[in-house]
Amino acid sequence: MALPPRQFDPEKDRLVAVTLDPNTITSINPDEVHEWRIAIYDLVEDNKFAPARVTATGPYALHVSITGNYILLDVRNPDTYEPIAAHYLSLTPFRRLIRDYFRIRDSYYDAIKTGSTYQIETVDMARRGLHNDAAELLRTRLDNKLEMDLNTARRLFTLICAVQPFASRIDERESTLPTVLFVCSMNSVRSPIAAALARRFFPGRLIVRSAGVRSGKADGFVHEVMEEIGIDMSVHTPHTMDELLANHFDLVITLSDDAAAAVVERRLEMGAHEHWPMLDPTEMEGNRESVLSAYRTLRDTLQTRVRSRLEKLVASPPKAA
């Protein structure tokens, strides 16, 4: 049964940013990452979306992660990235629809290459029908939790299909992999760069998080200099230390003086703490090229140091001792 339409405020009831959790959604294939970007772009470009039963008003940011058989839809403030609402959505009811999505997608591509206009229209009709069924199911499962119109639900289902096959599905609570946390002032530049490099160097061998003493914003220069070495940072969501206080980390590495003080003050559970003071490139003055040079220097310095230090951790993990 179709849900009744809701009245959405076009200025407030919408998503302006969508990000993916790099710990649970992983791929180094540029074609796959490109597919994610297209799905995210389509969703952000045109949507009607609002969390139910909350006092916070939009617009909103959506952070997507996958844990076991559940996809976590984490709604946040797009400026501060403070959490607003989070809901776990079981993937079980969508299994058949996801399988059919890929089957029809492949048939559609084949029809475009070799088929007649009639074949293309037939496959396209099946594709539209599948998206309608999936969108209605998505809205029903999220009713009174996350509100969206049918077109937004279609686009969200496409994003779920795009990222679902590449979920790492590591349960951090049961994993024996070494855990590392990088902390800086606002989780905008230094710590996310370090964490992204660690994931690049040691895929599937570490669980790596990053956080800030306080929440910051995504940084365009970070996206640019990391793109130069083939790492997509457009999916990064800034997090604060307070979100991770219940976690235990084998190694915590602080990259700013206020982060080092905060780790001690908040009594973060950890096996070891190392302080690597790094200059903040956002404080660099000068033209665009001078600023980019500062970001590249930070990136290259962290590449060397992260690889060297974490090679030792992976070789002799604390939990294996």
CSV table of C-alpha atoms in Angstrom, one decimal:
chain,number,residue,atom,x,y,z
A,1,MET,CA,0.0,0.0,0.0
A,2,ALA,CA,1.4,3.4,-1.0
A,3,LEU,CA,2.1,5.8,1.7
A,4,PRO,CA,0.2,9.2,1.6
A,5,PRO,CA,2.3,12.1,0.3
A,6,ARG,CA,3.9,14.4,2.9
A,7,GLN,CA,4.2,18.1,2.5
A,8,PHE,CA,8.0,18.9,2.3
A,9,ASP,CA,9.6,22.4,2.8
A,10,PRO,CA,11.7,22.8,-0.4
A,11,GLU,CA,14.3,24.8,1.5
A,12,LYS,CA,14.6,22.8,4.7
A,13,ASP,CA,13.4,19.2,3.9
A,14,ARG,CA,16.3,18.1,1.7
A,15,LEU,CA,19.8,16.5,1.7
A,16,VAL,CA,22.7,18.8,0.7
A,17,ALA,CA,25.5,16.2,1.3
A,18,VAL,CA,25.8,12.5,1.3
A,19,THR,CA,29.0,10.7,2.5
A,20,LEU,CA,30.1,7.1,2.9
A,21,ASP,CA,31.9,5.3,5.7
A,22,PRO,CA,35.3,4.4,4.4
A,23,ASN,CA,35.6,1.6,7.0
A,24,THR,CA,32.6,-0.4,5.9
A,25,ILE,CA,32.2,0.6,2.2
A,26,THR,CA,35.5,0.0,0.5
A,27,SER,CA,36.8,-0.2,-3.1
A,28,ILE,CA,39.9,0.8,-5.0
A,29,ASN,CA,38.3,0.3,-8.4
A,30,PRO,CA,37.8,3.8,-10.0
A,31,ASP,CA,34.8,2.6,-12.0
A,32,GLU,CA,33.0,1.5,-8.8
A,33,VAL,CA,33.9,4.8,-7.0
A,34,HIS,CA,32.6,6.7,-10.1
A,35,GLU,CA,29.3,4.8,-9.8
A,36,TRP,CA,29.0,5.9,-6.2
A,37,ARG,CA,29.7,9.5,-7.1
A,38,ILE,CA,27.0,9.5,-9.8
A,39,ALA,CA,24.5,7.9,-7.4
A,40,ILE,CA,25.3,10.5,-4.7
A,41,TYR,CA,25.2,13.4,-7.2
A,42,ASP,CA,21.8,12.3,-8.4
A,43,LEU,CA,20.4,12.0,-4.8
A,44,VAL,CA,21.8,15.4,-3.7
A,45,GLU,CA,20.7,17.1,-6.9
A,46,ASP,CA,17.0,16.4,-6.5
A,47,ASN,CA,15.5,15.2,-3.2
A,48,LYS,CA,12.8,15.7,-0.6
A,49,PHE,CA,13.9,14.3,2.8
A,50,ALA,CA,13.5,14.8,6.5
A,51,PRO,CA,13.9,12.8,9.7
A,52,ALA,CA,10.7,12.2,11.6
A,53,ARG,CA,10.2,13.0,15.3
A,54,VAL,CA,13.1,15.4,15.7
A,55,THR,CA,13.2,19.1,16.6
A,56,ALA,CA,16.2,19.8,14.4
A,57,THR,CA,15.4,21.5,11.1
A,58,GLY,CA,17.2,21.0,7.7
A,59,PRO,CA,18.8,21.0,5.3
A,60,TYR,CA,20.6,17.7,6.3
A,61,ALA,CA,23.6,15.6,5.6
A,62,LEU,CA,23.4,11.8,5.3
A,63,HIS,CA,26.3,9.5,6.3
A,64,VAL,CA,25.9,5.9,5.1
A,65,SER,CA,27.7,2.9,6.5
A,66,ILE,CA,27.0,-0.9,6.5
A,67,THR,CA,27.2,-3.1,9.6
A,68,GLY,CA,26.6,-6.8,9.1
A,69,ASN,CA,23.2,-7.1,7.3
A,70,TYR,CA,22.2,-3.6,8.1
A,71,ILE,CA,22.7,-0.3,6.4
A,72,LEU,CA,23.0,2.7,8.8
A,73,LEU,CA,21.4,5.9,7.7
A,74,ASP,CA,23.0,8.6,9.9
A,75,VAL,CA,21.4,12.1,9.5
A,76,ARG,CA,23.6,15.0,10.5
A,77,ASN,CA,23.8,18.8,10.5
A,78,PRO,CA,25.6,19.7,7.2
A,79,ASP,CA,27.6,22.5,8.8
A,80,THR,CA,28.7,21.0,12.1
A,81,TYR,CA,28.1,17.3,11.3
A,82,GLU,CA,26.5,17.0,14.8
A,83,PRO,CA,24.2,13.8,14.8
A,84,ILE,CA,20.5,14.4,14.4
A,85,ALA,CA,19.0,10.9,13.9
A,86,ALA,CA,20.3,7.4,12.9
A,87,HIS,CA,18.4,4.4,11.8
A,88,TYR,CA,19.4,0.8,11.0
A,89,LEU,CA,17.8,-0.6,7.9
A,90,SER,CA,17.8,-4.4,7.4
A,91,LEU,CA,19.0,-5.4,3.9
A,92,THR,CA,17.2,-8.8,4.1
A,93,PRO,CA,13.8,-7.5,2.6
A,94,PHE,CA,15.8,-5.9,-0.3
A,95,ARG,CA,17.9,-8.9,-1.3
A,96,ARG,CA,15.8,-10.0,-4.2
A,97,LEU,CA,15.3,-6.4,-5.4
A,98,ILE,CA,19.1,-5.8,-5.3
A,99,ARG,CA,19.8,-9.0,-7.3
A,100,ASP,CA,17.2,-8.0,-9.8
A,101,TYR,CA,18.7,-4.5,-10.0
A,102,PHE,CA,22.0,-5.8,-11.2
A,103,ARG,CA,20.4,-8.3,-13.5
A,104,ILE,CA,18.3,-5.6,-15.2
A,105,ARG,CA,21.1,-3.1,-15.2
A,106,ASP,CA,23.4,-5.6,-17.1
A,107,SER,CA,20.5,-6.4,-19.5
A,108,TYR,CA,20.0,-2.7,-20.1
A,109,TYR,CA,23.7,-2.1,-20.9
A,110,ASP,CA,23.6,-5.1,-23.3
A,111,ALA,CA,20.5,-3.8,-25.0
A,112,ILE,CA,22.0,-0.4,-25.5
A,113,LYS,CA,25.1,-2.1,-27.2
A,114,THR,CA,23.3,-4.7,-29.4
A,115,GLY,CA,19.6,-4.6,-29.0
A,116,SER,CA,16.7,-2.9,-30.9
A,117,THR,CA,14.8,0.1,-29.7
A,118,TYR,CA,12.0,-2.3,-28.6
A,119,GLN,CA,14.4,-4.3,-26.4
A,120,ILE,CA,15.7,-1.2,-24.8
A,121,GLU,CA,12.2,0.1,-24.0
A,122,THR,CA,11.2,-3.3,-22.6
A,123,VAL,CA,14.2,-3.5,-20.3
A,124,ASP,CA,13.8,0.1,-19.3
A,125,MET,CA,10.2,-0.5,-18.4
A,126,ALA,CA,11.3,-3.4,-16.1
A,127,ARG,CA,13.9,-1.2,-14.6
A,128,ARG,CA,11.4,1.5,-13.8
A,129,GLY,CA,9.0,-1.0,-12.3
A,130,LEU,CA,11.8,-2.4,-10.1
A,131,HIS,CA,12.8,1.0,-8.9
A,132,ASN,CA,9.1,1.8,-8.0
A,133,ASP,CA,8.7,-1.4,-6.0
A,134,ALA,CA,12.0,-0.8,-4.2
A,135,ALA,CA,11.2,2.8,-3.5
A,136,GLU,CA,7.8,1.9,-2.0
A,137,LEU,CA,9.4,-0.8,0.2
A,138,LEU,CA,12.1,1.6,1.3
A,139,ARG,CA,9.5,4.3,2.3
A,140,THR,CA,7.4,1.7,4.1
A,141,ARG,CA,10.4,0.3,6.1
A,142,LEU,CA,11.5,3.9,7.1
A,143,ASP,CA,8.0,5.2,7.8
A,144,ASN,CA,7.9,7.5,10.8
A,145,LYS,CA,11.7,7.3,10.9
A,146,LEU,CA,13.0,9.0,7.7
A,147,GLU,CA,10.5,10.7,5.4
A,148,MET,CA,11.1,11.1,1.7
A,149,ASP,CA,9.2,11.2,-1.6
A,150,LEU,CA,9.1,8.4,-4.1
A,151,ASN,CA,11.8,9.9,-6.4
A,152,THR,CA,14.2,10.4,-3.4
A,153,ALA,CA,13.5,6.8,-2.4
A,154,ARG,CA,14.3,5.6,-5.9
A,155,ARG,CA,17.7,7.5,-5.8
A,156,LEU,CA,18.5,6.2,-2.3
A,157,PHE,CA,17.8,2.6,-3.4
A,158,THR,CA,20.2,3.2,-6.4
A,159,LEU,CA,22.9,4.3,-4.0
A,160,ILE,CA,22.3,1.3,-1.7
A,161,CYS,CA,22.7,-1.0,-4.6
A,162,ALA,CA,25.9,0.8,-5.8
A,163,VAL,CA,27.6,0.5,-2.4
A,164,GLN,CA,26.2,-2.8,-1.0
A,165,PRO,CA,28.4,-5.2,-2.9
A,166,PHE,CA,31.5,-3.5,-1.6
A,167,ALA,CA,30.7,-3.6,2.1
A,168,SER,CA,33.6,-4.9,4.2
A,169,ARG,CA,31.1,-6.2,6.8
A,170,ILE,CA,33.7,-6.2,9.6
A,171,ASP,CA,32.1,-6.2,13.0
A,172,GLU,CA,34.4,-4.0,14.9
A,173,ARG,CA,33.1,-5.3,18.2
A,174,GLU,CA,34.2,-8.9,17.4
A,175,SER,CA,37.2,-8.2,15.1
A,176,THR,CA,40.7,-9.0,16.2
A,177,LEU,CA,42.3,-6.5,13.8
A,178,PRO,CA,44.5,-3.8,15.3
A,179,THR,CA,42.5,-0.5,15.9
A,180,VAL,CA,43.9,2.9,15.3
A,181,LEU,CA,42.5,6.4,15.9
A,182,PHE,CA,43.9,9.6,14.4
A,183,VAL,CA,42.9,12.8,16.2
A,184,CYS,CA,43.3,16.5,15.2
A,185,SER,CA,41.5,19.7,16.0
A,186,MET,CA,38.4,19.4,13.8
A,187,ASN,CA,38.7,16.1,11.8
A,188,SER,CA,38.8,18.2,8.6
A,189,VAL,CA,42.4,17.9,7.3
A,190,ARG,CA,45.2,16.2,9.3
A,191,SER,CA,43.4,13.2,10.8
A,192,PRO,CA,41.2,12.2,7.8
A,193,ILE,CA,44.3,12.4,5.5
A,194,ALA,CA,46.2,10.1,7.9
A,195,ALA,CA,43.3,7.7,8.2
A,196,ALA,CA,42.8,7.5,4.5
A,197,LEU,CA,46.4,6.8,3.9
A,198,ALA,CA,46.4,4.0,6.5
A,199,ARG,CA,43.4,2.4,4.8
A,200,ARG,CA,45.2,2.6,1.5
A,201,PHE,CA,48.4,1.1,2.8
A,202,PHE,CA,46.8,-1.7,4.9
A,203,PRO,CA,43.4,-2.7,3.4
A,204,GLY,CA,41.7,-5.3,5.5
A,205,ARG,CA,44.5,-5.4,8.0
A,206,LEU,CA,43.6,-2.5,10.3
A,207,ILE,CA,40.4,-0.8,11.6
A,208,VAL,CA,41.2,2.9,11.3
A,209,ARG,CA,39.1,5.8,12.5
A,210,SER,CA,39.6,9.6,12.6
A,211,ALA,CA,38.1,12.3,14.8
A,212,GLY,CA,38.4,15.8,16.0
A,213,VAL,CA,38.4,17.5,19.3
A,214,ARG,CA,35.4,19.4,17.9
A,215,SER,CA,33.6,19.1,14.6
A,216,GLY,CA,34.7,20.8,11.4
A,217,LYS,CA,33.7,20.9,7.8
A,218,ALA,CA,34.9,19.0,4.8
A,219,ASP,CA,37.9,20.7,3.1
A,220,GLY,CA,38.1,21.2,-0.6
A,221,PHE,CA,41.9,21.3,-0.7
A,222,VAL,CA,42.0,17.9,1.0
A,223,HIS,CA,39.8,16.5,-1.7
A,224,GLU,CA,42.2,18.0,-4.4
A,225,VAL,CA,45.5,16.8,-3.0
A,226,MET,CA,44.2,13.3,-2.1
A,227,GLU,CA,42.6,13.0,-5.6
A,228,GLU,CA,46.1,13.5,-7.0
A,229,ILE,CA,47.2,10.1,-5.5
A,230,GLY,CA,43.9,8.4,-6.3
A,231,ILE,CA,42.1,8.6,-2.9
A,232,ASP,CA,38.5,9.9,-3.0
A,233,MET,CA,37.9,12.1,0.1
A,234,SER,CA,34.6,13.5,-1.1
A,235,VAL,CA,32.9,10.8,1.1
A,236,HIS,CA,34.5,11.9,4.4
A,237,THR,CA,32.2,13.0,7.2
A,238,PRO,CA,33.9,14.8,10.2
A,239,HIS,CA,33.4,13.1,13.5
A,240,THR,CA,34.2,14.2,17.1
A,241,MET,CA,36.0,12.3,19.8
A,242,ASP,CA,32.8,12.3,21.9
A,243,GLU,CA,31.2,9.9,19.4
A,244,LEU,CA,34.0,7.3,20.0
A,245,LEU,CA,34.4,7.5,23.8
A,246,ALA,CA,32.9,4.0,24.2
A,247,ASN,CA,35.5,2.5,21.9
A,248,HIS,CA,38.9,1.0,22.7
A,249,PHE,CA,41.8,1.7,20.4
A,250,ASP,CA,45.2,-0.2,20.3
A,251,LEU,CA,46.9,3.0,19.1
A,252,VAL,CA,45.8,6.6,19.3
A,253,ILE,CA,47.9,9.1,17.3
A,254,THR,CA,47.3,12.8,17.9
A,255,LEU,CA,48.3,15.4,15.3
A,256,SER,CA,47.6,18.6,17.1
A,257,ASP,CA,48.4,19.9,20.6
A,258,ASP,CA,44.7,20.4,21.6
A,259,ALA,CA,44.1,16.8,20.5
A,260,ALA,CA,46.8,15.4,22.7
A,261,ALA,CA,45.4,17.3,25.7
A,262,ALA,CA,41.8,16.2,24.9
A,263,VAL,CA,42.8,12.5,24.7
A,264,VAL,CA,44.2,12.6,28.2
A,265,GLU,CA,41.4,14.8,29.6
A,266,ARG,CA,38.6,12.6,28.2
A,267,ARG,CA,40.3,9.4,29.3
A,268,LEU,CA,40.0,7.7,26.0
A,269,GLU,CA,40.5,3.9,26.3
A,270,MET,CA,43.7,3.0,24.4
A,271,GLY,CA,46.7,0.7,24.5
A,272,ALA,CA,49.2,3.4,23.4
A,273,HIS,CA,49.3,7.1,22.6
A,274,GLU,CA,51.7,8.8,20.3
A,275,HIS,CA,51.8,12.5,19.5
A,276,TRP,CA,52.9,13.6,16.0
A,277,PRO,CA,52.6,17.4,15.9
A,278,MET,CA,51.7,18.4,12.3
A,279,LEU,CA,51.4,22.0,11.0
A,280,ASP,CA,47.9,22.9,10.0
A,281,PRO,CA,47.9,23.8,6.3
A,282,THR,CA,44.6,25.8,6.7
A,283,GLU,CA,46.8,28.5,8.4
A,284,MET,CA,49.0,28.9,5.4
A,285,GLU,CA,48.7,32.4,3.8
A,286,GLY,CA,49.4,33.2,0.2
A,287,ASN,CA,48.1,32.3,-3.2
A,288,ARG,CA,46.3,29.1,-4.1
A,289,GLU,CA,49.5,27.3,-5.2
A,290,SER,CA,51.2,28.1,-1.9
A,291,VAL,CA,48.3,26.8,0.1
A,292,LEU,CA,48.1,23.6,-2.1
A,293,SER,CA,51.9,23.1,-1.5
A,294,ALA,CA,51.3,23.1,2.3
A,295,TYR,CA,48.6,20.5,1.9
A,296,ARG,CA,50.8,18.3,-0.3
A,297,THR,CA,53.7,18.6,2.2
A,298,LEU,CA,51.4,17.4,5.0
A,299,ARG,CA,50.1,14.5,2.8
A,300,ASP,CA,53.6,13.4,1.8
A,301,THR,CA,54.9,13.7,5.4
A,302,LEU,CA,52.0,11.6,6.7
A,303,GLN,CA,52.5,9.0,3.9
A,304,THR,CA,56.0,8.2,5.0
A,305,ARG,CA,55.2,8.3,8.8
A,306,VAL,CA,51.9,6.4,8.6
A,307,ARG,CA,53.4,3.6,6.5
A,308,SER,CA,56.5,3.2,8.7
A,309,ARG,CA,54.6,3.2,12.0
A,310,LEU,CA,51.7,1.0,11.1
A,311,GLU,CA,53.8,-1.6,9.4
A,312,LYS,CA,55.1,-2.4,12.8
A,313,LEU,CA,51.6,-2.5,14.3
A,314,VAL,CA,50.3,-4.9,11.6
A,315,ALA,CA,53.4,-7.1,12.0
A,316,SER,CA,52.9,-7.4,15.8
A,317,PRO,CA,49.3,-6.6,16.6
A,318,PRO,CA,48.5,-6.1,20.3
A,319,LYS,CA,45.6,-8.5,20.3
A,320,ALA,CA,47.7,-11.3,18.9
A,321,ALA,CA,50.2,-10.9,21.7
